Tab-separated table of C-alpha atoms in Angstrom:
chain	number	residue	atom	x	y	z
X	12	MET	CA	-38.804	13.901	-9.500
X	13	ASN	CA	-40.722	10.826	-10.634
X	14	ARG	CA	-43.200	10.189	-7.795
X	15	ASP	CA	-43.366	6.482	-8.710
X	16	TRP	CA	-39.867	6.121	-7.242
X	17	LEU	CA	-41.306	6.591	-3.746
X	18	SER	CA	-43.076	3.206	-3.821
X	19	TYR	CA	-41.837	-0.364	-4.076
X	20	LYS	CA	-44.158	-0.845	-7.056
X	21	GLY	CA	-42.548	2.051	-8.913
X	22	LEU	CA	-39.018	0.901	-8.042
X	23	TRP	CA	-39.707	-2.650	-9.243
X	24	ALA	CA	-41.217	-1.192	-12.432
X	25	LEU	CA	-37.955	0.695	-12.995
X	26	SER	CA	-35.731	-2.257	-12.047
X	27	LEU	CA	-37.409	-5.203	-13.796
X	28	PRO	CA	-36.605	-4.085	-17.371
X	29	SER	CA	-32.945	-3.705	-16.349
X	30	ILE	CA	-32.993	-7.148	-14.712
X	31	LEU	CA	-34.450	-8.746	-17.853
X	32	ALA	CA	-31.995	-6.829	-20.059
X	33	SER	CA	-29.074	-8.065	-17.908
X	34	MET	CA	-30.273	-11.642	-18.381
X	35	LEU	CA	-30.760	-11.219	-22.151
X	36	GLU	CA	-27.298	-9.752	-22.828
X	37	PRO	CA	-25.344	-13.024	-22.331
X	38	LEU	CA	-28.027	-15.117	-24.051
X	39	SER	CA	-26.693	-14.613	-27.575
X	40	SER	CA	-23.226	-15.715	-26.422
X	41	ILE	CA	-24.703	-18.841	-24.803
X	42	VAL	CA	-26.647	-19.707	-27.983
X	43	ASP	CA	-23.559	-19.050	-30.155
X	44	THR	CA	-21.619	-21.454	-27.935
X	45	ALA	CA	-24.328	-24.114	-28.344
X	46	LEU	CA	-24.515	-23.613	-32.135
X	47	VAL	CA	-20.752	-23.828	-32.616
X	48	GLY	CA	-20.372	-26.665	-30.099
X	49	ASN	CA	-22.876	-28.798	-32.006
X	50	TYR	CA	-21.164	-27.945	-35.300
X	51	ASP	CA	-17.504	-28.632	-34.513
X	52	THR	CA	-15.629	-29.141	-31.219
X	53	GLN	CA	-12.363	-27.640	-32.501
X	54	MET	CA	-14.212	-24.521	-33.655
X	55	LEU	CA	-15.737	-24.248	-30.188
X	56	ALA	CA	-12.277	-24.274	-28.601
X	57	ALA	CA	-11.088	-21.552	-31.001
X	58	MET	CA	-14.212	-19.498	-30.314
X	59	ALA	CA	-13.675	-19.852	-26.552
X	60	VAL	CA	-10.296	-18.142	-26.927
X	61	GLY	CA	-11.789	-15.178	-28.811
X	62	VAL	CA	-14.750	-14.863	-26.444
X	63	SER	CA	-12.390	-14.891	-23.437
X	64	ILE	CA	-10.304	-12.023	-24.853
X	65	ILE	CA	-13.272	-9.942	-26.044
X	66	SER	CA	-15.211	-10.484	-22.796
X	67	SER	CA	-12.226	-9.298	-20.757
X	68	LEU	CA	-11.944	-6.168	-22.903
X	69	THR	CA	-15.665	-5.445	-22.604
X	70	TRP	CA	-15.535	-5.937	-18.834
X	71	MET	CA	-12.481	-3.685	-18.493
X	72	PHE	CA	-14.266	-0.893	-20.345
X	73	ASN	CA	-17.590	-1.149	-18.533
X	74	PHE	CA	-17.100	2.443	-17.358
X	75	LEU	CA	-18.959	3.137	-20.618
X	76	VAL	CA	-21.951	1.617	-18.800
X	77	HIS	CA	-21.739	3.231	-15.356
X	78	ALA	CA	-20.285	6.710	-15.880
X	79	PRO	CA	-22.807	7.986	-18.501
X	80	ILE	CA	-25.825	6.801	-16.482
X	81	GLN	CA	-24.879	8.882	-13.435
X	82	ALA	CA	-23.708	11.967	-15.329
X	83	ILE	CA	-26.647	12.170	-17.751
X	84	SER	CA	-29.322	11.476	-15.128
X	85	GLN	CA	-27.779	14.201	-12.928
X	86	LYS	CA	-27.860	16.851	-15.674
X	87	LEU	CA	-31.378	15.831	-16.704
X	88	GLY	CA	-32.439	16.249	-13.075
X	89	GLN	CA	-31.042	19.800	-13.232
X	90	LYS	CA	-32.719	20.313	-16.652
X	91	ASP	CA	-29.333	21.367	-18.037
X	92	PHE	CA	-29.980	20.020	-21.537
X	93	PRO	CA	-26.929	21.532	-23.307
X	94	ARG	CA	-24.693	19.751	-20.785
X	95	VAL	CA	-26.597	16.497	-21.390
X	96	VAL	CA	-25.750	16.809	-25.092
X	97	SER	CA	-22.132	17.566	-24.185
X	98	LEU	CA	-21.946	14.403	-22.057
X	99	ILE	CA	-23.483	12.333	-24.855
X	100	LYS	CA	-20.849	13.591	-27.293
X	101	VAL	CA	-18.018	12.880	-24.827
X	102	THR	CA	-19.335	9.355	-24.192
X	103	PHE	CA	-19.469	8.520	-27.888
X	104	LEU	CA	-16.040	10.032	-28.547
X	105	ILE	CA	-14.457	7.923	-25.771
X	106	ALA	CA	-16.130	4.761	-27.114
X	107	LEU	CA	-15.089	5.560	-30.693
X	108	ALA	CA	-11.474	6.281	-29.695
X	109	LEU	CA	-11.187	3.105	-27.601
X	110	GLY	CA	-12.710	0.983	-30.332
X	111	LEU	CA	-10.317	2.275	-32.990
X	112	ILE	CA	-7.268	1.951	-30.698
X	113	LEU	CA	-8.133	-1.664	-29.847
X	114	SER	CA	-8.712	-2.521	-33.524
X	115	ILE	CA	-5.398	-1.011	-34.584
X	116	PHE	CA	-3.123	-2.246	-31.797
X	117	LEU	CA	-4.527	-5.612	-30.662
X	118	ALA	CA	-4.735	-7.367	-34.022
X	119	PRO	CA	-0.951	-7.319	-34.737
X	120	PHE	CA	-0.180	-8.757	-31.276
X	121	ARG	CA	-2.814	-11.500	-31.285
X	122	ASP	CA	-0.236	-14.335	-31.561
X	123	TYR	CA	1.380	-13.183	-28.305
X	124	ILE	CA	-2.044	-13.220	-26.631
X	125	TYR	CA	-2.674	-16.760	-27.903
X	126	GLN	CA	0.719	-17.836	-26.536
X	127	PHE	CA	-0.030	-16.285	-23.136
X	128	LEU	CA	-3.311	-18.224	-23.028
X	129	SER	CA	-1.441	-21.436	-23.959
X	130	VAL	CA	-3.496	-21.916	-27.130
X	131	ASP	CA	-2.548	-24.863	-29.349
X	132	PRO	CA	-0.862	-23.411	-32.497
X	133	LYS	CA	-3.124	-25.667	-34.581
X	134	LEU	CA	-6.040	-23.474	-33.497
X	135	TYR	CA	-4.454	-20.144	-34.472
X	136	LYS	CA	-6.098	-19.992	-37.909
X	137	GLN	CA	-9.593	-20.613	-36.519
X	138	CYS	CA	-8.927	-18.268	-33.611
X	139	ASP	CA	-8.089	-15.574	-36.154
X	140	GLU	CA	-11.374	-16.177	-38.001
X	141	TYR	CA	-13.367	-15.264	-34.911
X	142	PHE	CA	-11.067	-12.859	-33.074
X	143	LEU	CA	-10.102	-10.627	-36.010
X	144	THR	CA	-13.717	-10.223	-37.130
X	145	ARG	CA	-14.770	-9.326	-33.590
X	146	ILE	CA	-11.883	-6.959	-32.866
X	147	TYR	CA	-12.241	-5.072	-36.167
X	148	GLY	CA	-15.922	-4.559	-35.379
X	149	HIS	CA	-15.480	-3.910	-31.652
X	150	THR	CA	-16.007	-0.182	-32.149
X	151	PHE	CA	-19.674	-0.875	-32.925
X	152	ILE	CA	-20.031	-2.892	-29.720
X	153	LEU	CA	-18.506	-0.154	-27.539
X	154	LEU	CA	-20.663	2.505	-29.225
X	155	PHE	CA	-23.741	0.320	-28.706
X	156	MET	CA	-22.887	-0.133	-24.991
X	157	SER	CA	-22.544	3.639	-24.681
X	158	ALA	CA	-25.837	4.345	-26.466
X	159	LEU	CA	-27.691	1.958	-24.146
X	160	SER	CA	-26.116	3.629	-21.093
X	161	ILE	CA	-27.209	7.039	-22.367
X	162	LEU	CA	-30.785	5.766	-22.695
X	163	ARG	CA	-30.577	4.270	-19.193
X	164	GLY	CA	-29.393	7.658	-17.907
X	165	MET	CA	-32.609	9.051	-19.402
X	166	ALA	CA	-34.507	6.346	-17.428
X	167	GLU	CA	-35.576	4.714	-20.732
X	168	VAL	CA	-35.082	1.250	-19.262
X	169	ARG	CA	-37.996	-0.363	-21.108
X	170	THR	CA	-36.658	0.940	-24.401
X	171	VAL	CA	-33.245	-0.543	-23.584
X	172	LEU	CA	-34.892	-3.907	-22.878
X	173	TYR	CA	-36.667	-3.906	-26.250
X	174	ILE	CA	-33.477	-2.980	-28.121
X	175	ILE	CA	-31.451	-5.706	-26.384
X	176	GLY	CA	-34.233	-8.198	-27.133
X	177	PHE	CA	-34.110	-7.234	-30.818
X	178	THR	CA	-30.307	-7.441	-31.077
X	179	THR	CA	-30.197	-10.770	-29.216
X	180	LEU	CA	-32.765	-12.344	-31.553
X	181	THR	CA	-31.020	-10.869	-34.610
X	182	ASN	CA	-27.656	-12.206	-33.427
X	183	ILE	CA	-29.033	-15.723	-32.911
X	184	ILE	CA	-30.760	-15.828	-36.315
X	185	LEU	CA	-27.731	-14.495	-38.204
X	186	SER	CA	-25.366	-16.890	-36.381
X	187	TYR	CA	-27.526	-19.867	-37.335
X	188	LEU	CA	-27.838	-18.757	-40.975
X	189	GLY	CA	-24.130	-17.974	-41.302
X	190	LEU	CA	-22.959	-21.229	-39.741
X	191	TYR	CA	-25.508	-23.842	-40.816
X	192	ILE	CA	-26.980	-22.427	-44.042
X	193	PHE	CA	-24.091	-20.511	-45.635
X	194	ASP	CA	-21.258	-22.512	-44.014
X	195	GLY	CA	-19.449	-19.268	-43.142
X	196	GLY	CA	-17.462	-20.700	-40.249
X	197	LEU	CA	-16.475	-18.758	-37.151
X	198	ALA	CA	-16.157	-15.514	-39.103
X	199	SER	CA	-19.909	-15.605	-39.799
X	200	VAL	CA	-20.706	-16.135	-36.102
X	201	ALA	CA	-18.491	-13.175	-35.144
X	202	ALA	CA	-19.980	-11.055	-37.951
X	203	ALA	CA	-23.493	-11.846	-36.673
X	204	THR	CA	-22.606	-10.258	-33.331
X	205	ILE	CA	-21.158	-7.159	-35.003
X	206	ILE	CA	-24.133	-6.713	-37.366
X	207	ALA	CA	-26.673	-7.160	-34.557
X	208	ASN	CA	-24.880	-4.593	-32.380
X	209	ALA	CA	-24.571	-2.170	-35.308
X	210	LEU	CA	-28.330	-2.407	-35.982
X	211	GLY	CA	-29.032	-1.897	-32.280
X	212	LEU	CA	-26.724	1.133	-32.321
X	213	LEU	CA	-28.660	2.717	-35.206
X	214	ILE	CA	-31.961	2.274	-33.340
X	215	ALA	CA	-30.496	3.676	-30.110
X	216	LEU	CA	-28.955	6.670	-31.919
X	217	PHE	CA	-32.291	7.462	-33.580
X	218	LEU	CA	-34.034	7.440	-30.181
X	219	VAL	CA	-31.328	9.524	-28.468
X	220	PHE	CA	-31.219	12.181	-31.193
X	221	ASN	CA	-35.028	12.422	-31.243
X	222	GLN	CA	-35.467	13.136	-27.538
X	223	LYS	CA	-37.840	16.122	-27.362
X	224	SER	CA	-35.796	18.045	-24.815
X	225	LEU	CA	-32.569	17.606	-26.811
X	226	LYS	CA	-33.736	18.231	-30.382
X	227	GLY	CA	-31.770	20.966	-32.115
X	228	LEU	CA	-29.032	20.976	-29.469
X	229	PHE	CA	-26.701	18.369	-30.998
X	230	ILE	CA	-25.442	20.790	-33.652
X	231	LYS	CA	-25.529	23.958	-31.536
X	232	SER	CA	-24.057	22.665	-28.263
X	233	LYS	CA	-20.301	22.297	-27.919
X	234	ILE	CA	-18.433	19.846	-25.726
X	235	ALA	CA	-17.744	21.352	-22.300
X	236	LEU	CA	-14.192	20.658	-21.119
X	237	GLU	CA	-15.551	20.126	-17.613
X	238	ASP	CA	-17.635	17.207	-18.905
X	239	ALA	CA	-14.637	15.700	-20.670
X	240	PHE	CA	-12.546	15.855	-17.465
X	241	HIS	CA	-15.454	14.604	-15.351
X	242	MET	CA	-16.128	11.602	-17.590
X	243	GLY	CA	-12.410	10.905	-17.966
X	244	LYS	CA	-11.840	10.890	-14.208
X	245	ASN	CA	-14.851	8.682	-13.470
X	246	SER	CA	-13.958	6.349	-16.323
X	247	LEU	CA	-10.433	5.918	-14.950
X	248	ASN	CA	-11.780	5.025	-11.501
X	249	VAL	CA	-14.237	2.463	-12.902
X	250	PHE	CA	-11.493	1.058	-15.145
X	251	MET	CA	-9.275	0.535	-12.083
X	252	ARG	CA	-12.156	-1.176	-10.246
X	253	SER	CA	-12.885	-3.428	-13.226
X	254	ALA	CA	-9.200	-4.235	-13.736
X	255	PHE	CA	-8.801	-5.550	-10.185
X	256	LEU	CA	-12.116	-7.466	-10.343
X	257	THR	CA	-11.043	-9.071	-13.613
X	258	THR	CA	-7.650	-9.926	-12.124
X	259	SER	CA	-9.377	-11.537	-9.134
X	260	PHE	CA	-11.475	-13.845	-11.301
X	261	PHE	CA	-8.485	-14.618	-13.522
X	262	LEU	CA	-6.355	-15.622	-10.508
X	263	ALA	CA	-9.226	-17.648	-9.054
X	264	THR	CA	-9.484	-19.610	-12.322
X	265	LYS	CA	-5.711	-20.164	-12.334
X	266	VAL	CA	-5.772	-21.498	-8.759
X	267	ALA	CA	-8.783	-23.732	-9.516
X	268	SER	CA	-6.878	-25.252	-12.465
X	269	SER	CA	-3.851	-25.858	-10.213
X	270	ILE	CA	-5.992	-27.829	-7.732
X	271	SER	CA	-7.429	-30.253	-10.309
X	272	ILE	CA	-9.410	-30.502	-13.522
X	273	LYS	CA	-12.471	-31.365	-11.399
X	274	ALA	CA	-11.933	-28.228	-9.314
X	275	LEU	CA	-11.719	-26.119	-12.467
X	276	ALA	CA	-14.990	-27.598	-13.750
X	277	ALA	CA	-16.662	-27.069	-10.362
X	278	HIS	CA	-15.361	-23.498	-10.284
X	279	GLN	CA	-16.939	-22.736	-13.675
X	280	VAL	CA	-20.301	-24.139	-12.537
X	281	ILE	CA	-20.339	-22.092	-9.323
X	282	LEU	CA	-19.169	-19.011	-11.226
X	283	ASN	CA	-22.140	-19.341	-13.589
X	284	LEU	CA	-24.559	-19.667	-10.649
X	285	TRP	CA	-22.927	-16.668	-8.956
X	286	LEU	CA	-23.147	-14.505	-12.082
X	287	PHE	CA	-26.741	-15.555	-12.769
X	288	ALA	CA	-27.777	-14.353	-9.308
X	289	SER	CA	-25.882	-11.094	-9.810
X	290	PHE	CA	-27.926	-10.266	-12.951
X	291	PHE	CA	-30.982	-9.689	-10.772
X	292	THR	CA	-29.302	-7.284	-8.373
X	293	ASP	CA	-27.565	-5.512	-11.275
X	294	GLY	CA	-30.993	-4.291	-12.384
X	295	ILE	CA	-31.721	-2.867	-8.929
X	296	ALA	CA	-28.227	-1.335	-8.774
X	297	THR	CA	-28.863	0.358	-12.142
X	298	SER	CA	-32.027	1.907	-10.670
X	299	GLY	CA	-29.933	3.207	-7.748
X	300	ASN	CA	-27.465	4.769	-10.209
X	301	ILE	CA	-30.287	6.425	-12.204
X	302	ILE	CA	-32.169	7.734	-9.163
X	303	GLY	CA	-29.034	8.807	-7.294
X	304	GLY	CA	-27.750	10.716	-10.315
X	305	SER	CA	-31.138	12.368	-10.839
X	306	LEU	CA	-31.842	13.389	-7.229
X	307	TYR	CA	-28.533	13.738	-5.366
X	308	GLY	CA	-27.887	17.460	-4.977
X	309	ASN	CA	-31.013	18.257	-7.018
X	310	LYS	CA	-34.675	18.870	-6.288
X	311	GLY	CA	-36.166	15.850	-4.549
X	312	HIS	CA	-32.952	14.833	-2.766
X	313	GLU	CA	-34.817	14.824	0.560
X	314	ASN	CA	-36.484	11.567	-0.586
X	315	LEU	CA	-33.194	9.895	-1.432
X	316	LYS	CA	-32.667	8.198	1.944
X	317	GLU	CA	-36.080	6.507	1.837
X	318	ILE	CA	-35.689	5.456	-1.810
X	319	PHE	CA	-32.212	4.027	-1.150
X	320	ARG	CA	-33.566	2.108	1.852
X	321	LYS	CA	-36.273	0.539	-0.319
X	322	LEU	CA	-33.737	-0.434	-3.005
X	323	LEU	CA	-31.538	-2.117	-0.378
X	324	VAL	CA	-34.545	-4.064	0.932
X	325	MET	CA	-35.254	-5.169	-2.649
X	326	GLY	CA	-31.653	-6.336	-2.954
X	327	ALA	CA	-31.964	-8.272	0.302
X	328	VAL	CA	-35.174	-9.933	-0.941
X	329	VAL	CA	-33.392	-11.088	-4.105
X	330	GLY	CA	-30.532	-12.389	-1.939
X	331	VAL	CA	-32.931	-14.379	0.272
X	332	ILE	CA	-34.666	-15.883	-2.782
X	333	PHE	CA	-31.354	-17.097	-4.234
X	334	CYS	CA	-30.202	-18.308	-0.813
X	335	ILE	CA	-33.291	-20.539	-0.569
X	336	LEU	CA	-32.951	-21.600	-4.221
X	337	PHE	CA	-29.303	-22.642	-3.832
X	338	LEU	CA	-30.067	-24.535	-0.608
X	339	THR	CA	-33.125	-26.420	-1.861
X	340	ALA	CA	-32.516	-26.885	-5.597
X	341	ASN	CA	-28.730	-27.154	-5.826
X	342	ARG	CA	-28.739	-30.669	-7.305
X	343	PHE	CA	-31.074	-29.578	-10.112
X	344	LEU	CA	-29.088	-26.384	-10.798
X	345	ILE	CA	-25.744	-28.194	-10.871
X	346	GLY	CA	-27.319	-30.864	-13.091
X	347	LEU	CA	-27.939	-28.202	-15.740
X	348	PHE	CA	-24.169	-27.975	-16.182
X	349	THR	CA	-22.853	-31.458	-15.378
X	350	TYR	CA	-23.915	-34.947	-14.327
X	351	ASP	CA	-20.466	-35.821	-12.952
X	352	GLN	CA	-21.038	-36.933	-9.337
X	353	SER	CA	-17.466	-36.071	-8.269
X	354	ILE	CA	-17.943	-32.453	-9.406
X	355	TYR	CA	-21.273	-32.323	-7.570
X	356	GLU	CA	-19.579	-33.515	-4.367
X	357	MET	CA	-16.922	-30.819	-4.712
X	358	ILE	CA	-19.544	-28.096	-5.215
X	359	LYS	CA	-21.612	-29.502	-2.357
X	360	GLY	CA	-18.758	-28.585	-0.020
X	361	VAL	CA	-19.227	-24.871	-0.704
X	362	ILE	CA	-22.897	-24.602	-1.791
X	363	VAL	CA	-24.182	-23.758	1.715
X	364	PHE	CA	-21.536	-21.047	1.984
X	365	LEU	CA	-22.507	-19.781	-1.499
X	366	ALA	CA	-26.189	-19.697	-0.542
X	367	ILE	CA	-25.729	-17.786	2.724
X	368	VAL	CA	-23.394	-15.218	1.154
X	369	GLN	CA	-26.059	-14.366	-1.469
X	370	ILE	CA	-27.841	-12.085	1.029
X	371	PRO	CA	-24.944	-9.745	1.932
X	372	ALA	CA	-23.560	-9.990	-1.626
X	373	SER	CA	-26.872	-8.877	-3.170
X	374	ILE	CA	-27.034	-5.904	-0.812
X	375	ALA	CA	-23.407	-5.068	-1.664
X	376	TYR	CA	-24.219	-4.998	-5.400
X	377	VAL	CA	-27.077	-2.570	-4.789
X	378	TYR	CA	-24.770	-0.402	-2.683
X	379	ASP	CA	-22.400	-0.282	-5.694
X	380	GLY	CA	-25.199	1.277	-7.739
X	381	LEU	CA	-25.992	3.777	-4.985
X	382	VAL	CA	-22.330	4.833	-4.766
X	383	PHE	CA	-22.262	5.303	-8.545
X	384	GLY	CA	-25.425	7.392	-8.204
X	385	ILE	CA	-23.892	9.854	-5.741
X	386	ASN	CA	-20.877	10.246	-8.044
X	387	ARG	CA	-18.254	8.588	-5.804
X	388	PHE	CA	-16.507	6.592	-8.508
X	389	ASP	CA	-13.204	7.370	-6.800
X	390	PHE	CA	-14.350	5.589	-3.633
X	391	LEU	CA	-15.275	2.407	-5.532
X	392	GLY	CA	-11.945	2.370	-7.388
X	393	LYS	CA	-9.855	2.923	-4.269
X	394	HIS	CA	-11.672	0.383	-2.123
X	395	MET	CA	-11.617	-2.287	-4.828
X	396	VAL	CA	-7.811	-2.035	-4.712
X	397	ILE	CA	-7.856	-2.248	-0.889
X	398	ALA	CA	-10.205	-5.277	-0.989
X	399	PHE	CA	-7.946	-7.007	-3.519
X	400	PHE	CA	-4.790	-6.687	-1.424
X	401	THR	CA	-6.242	-7.093	2.092
X	402	CYS	CA	-8.979	-9.696	1.491
X	403	PHE	CA	-8.641	-11.504	-1.824
X	404	LEU	CA	-4.890	-11.895	-2.227
X	405	PRO	CA	-4.126	-13.450	1.217
X	406	LEU	CA	-6.984	-15.966	0.909
X	407	ILE	CA	-6.242	-16.914	-2.710
X	408	TYR	CA	-2.589	-17.458	-1.693
X	409	LEU	CA	-3.715	-19.778	1.127
X	410	SER	CA	-6.025	-21.544	-1.327
X	411	PHE	CA	-3.096	-22.143	-3.683
X	412	THR	CA	-0.777	-23.219	-0.850
X	413	TYR	CA	-3.220	-25.684	0.725
X	414	GLN	CA	-5.015	-26.541	-2.565
X	415	SER	CA	-8.317	-25.643	-0.926
X	416	PHE	CA	-11.411	-25.109	-3.089
X	417	LEU	CA	-13.321	-23.644	-0.135
X	418	LEU	CA	-10.608	-21.036	0.499
X	419	LEU	CA	-10.688	-20.140	-3.196
X	420	TRP	CA	-14.339	-19.148	-3.016
X	421	SER	CA	-13.810	-17.582	0.422
X	422	ALA	CA	-11.416	-15.190	-1.318
X	423	ILE	CA	-14.130	-14.180	-3.805
X	424	PHE	CA	-16.786	-13.894	-1.087
X	425	SER	CA	-14.511	-11.739	1.085
X	426	VAL	CA	-14.344	-9.024	-1.590
X	427	GLY	CA	-18.152	-8.822	-1.623
X	428	ILE	CA	-18.304	-8.551	2.179
X	429	TYR	CA	-15.669	-5.790	2.173
X	430	ARG	CA	-17.626	-3.894	-0.503
X	431	LEU	CA	-20.781	-4.182	1.592
X	432	ILE	CA	-19.142	-2.716	4.702
X	433	SER	CA	-17.226	0.088	2.952
X	434	ASN	CA	-20.123	1.133	0.685
X	435	ALA	CA	-22.632	1.079	3.558
X	436	TYR	CA	-20.339	3.358	5.559
X	437	LEU	CA	-20.037	5.847	2.689
X	438	ILE	CA	-23.769	5.957	1.837
X	439	ASN	CA	-24.842	6.388	5.483
X	440	LYS	CA	-22.246	9.104	6.042
X	441	THR	CA	-23.168	10.933	2.797
X	442	LEU	CA	-26.905	10.902	3.461
X	443	LYS	CA	-26.430	12.145	7.025
X	444	VAL	CA	-24.340	15.074	5.771
X	445	SER	CA	-26.942	15.908	3.076
X	446	GLU	CA	-29.650	16.127	5.745
X	447	LEU	CA	-27.766	18.821	7.652
């Protein structure tokens, strides 16, 4: 066991690179949006369609992030290196298969997707420029996600940060050159993302294959069927969790648009603030996944309760910081997105609620990581479904019926509160049993 994990200093050292990496990942997309938006408004609209579809796909398949971290850190904790290699092979095979399936089957049906999203037919050609380039290269993105997760499972969080920093900078430079220097249109912006991810993948693969403890095993070791079933089962549970989360945000956006255009704009601003705060706790949750996978059921598990307690305190601290920030600097933060006073007034009606909920929500996110770490993917999948039907759906229906913006965000908040209660129950129960 890494003794640094017993102190707050060591836990912050493990978490900060993941926090910074989480903040860097969307940066290239933000810069691409700014570059295209300043180039041509119609191109920006077409790009927004492609980004929406690709982002949903990436979010739905984020089991390629969570499942490998837990499984690989667990086998490394047991020093079962052949099984680590087996898990790496399974992870890459799943990513490769998904990427090829999406490339083959989504492209022919893209017009139906555009119609479902109510895209103006005049934009179809430009949508194709971006979407087809991205979808044909999506295999590289899924493989890159998987490679980063494998490195995180090895606790190489600093390395992951450096790789993401490199790919982000590469993406931005190539997008600018393709759009403004070579006049390559949206296809060049999409290609920049694919090329940057492909380069990042090559670097990550080199580092994975050159791990001292794994050298020579990649050719000798075969894939264990147990690992394939284990990863498949966990992936299915995370997919179900992600599917219902994605559906929740999709329905929330639909209801916001039904209230008014101002409500939709306000919703997007609050959503950005909400997601920005979540990046910080995602880094701490990743540490919980790494440490839980490494120690749970292995040598050093007797320290798990104390380490988990410290991680939850760290999550609470982040929640308090954002609570204070949203209460005291909300006008400045909202001003980063819009100067429309009517939108500010609408957000002002829920900003206090948003601020207060940051504390339990941040703790809930950390609990998610801890549950991943103890390999209870099934619990997260099942309870996300329960939260959707018992908490989110009734409140979002009331929001739609009464056209209430506050009820809309109450629906989103309620899912976080449910996750906090259910995950806390599971972790406390599991750790008590492990002490017996």
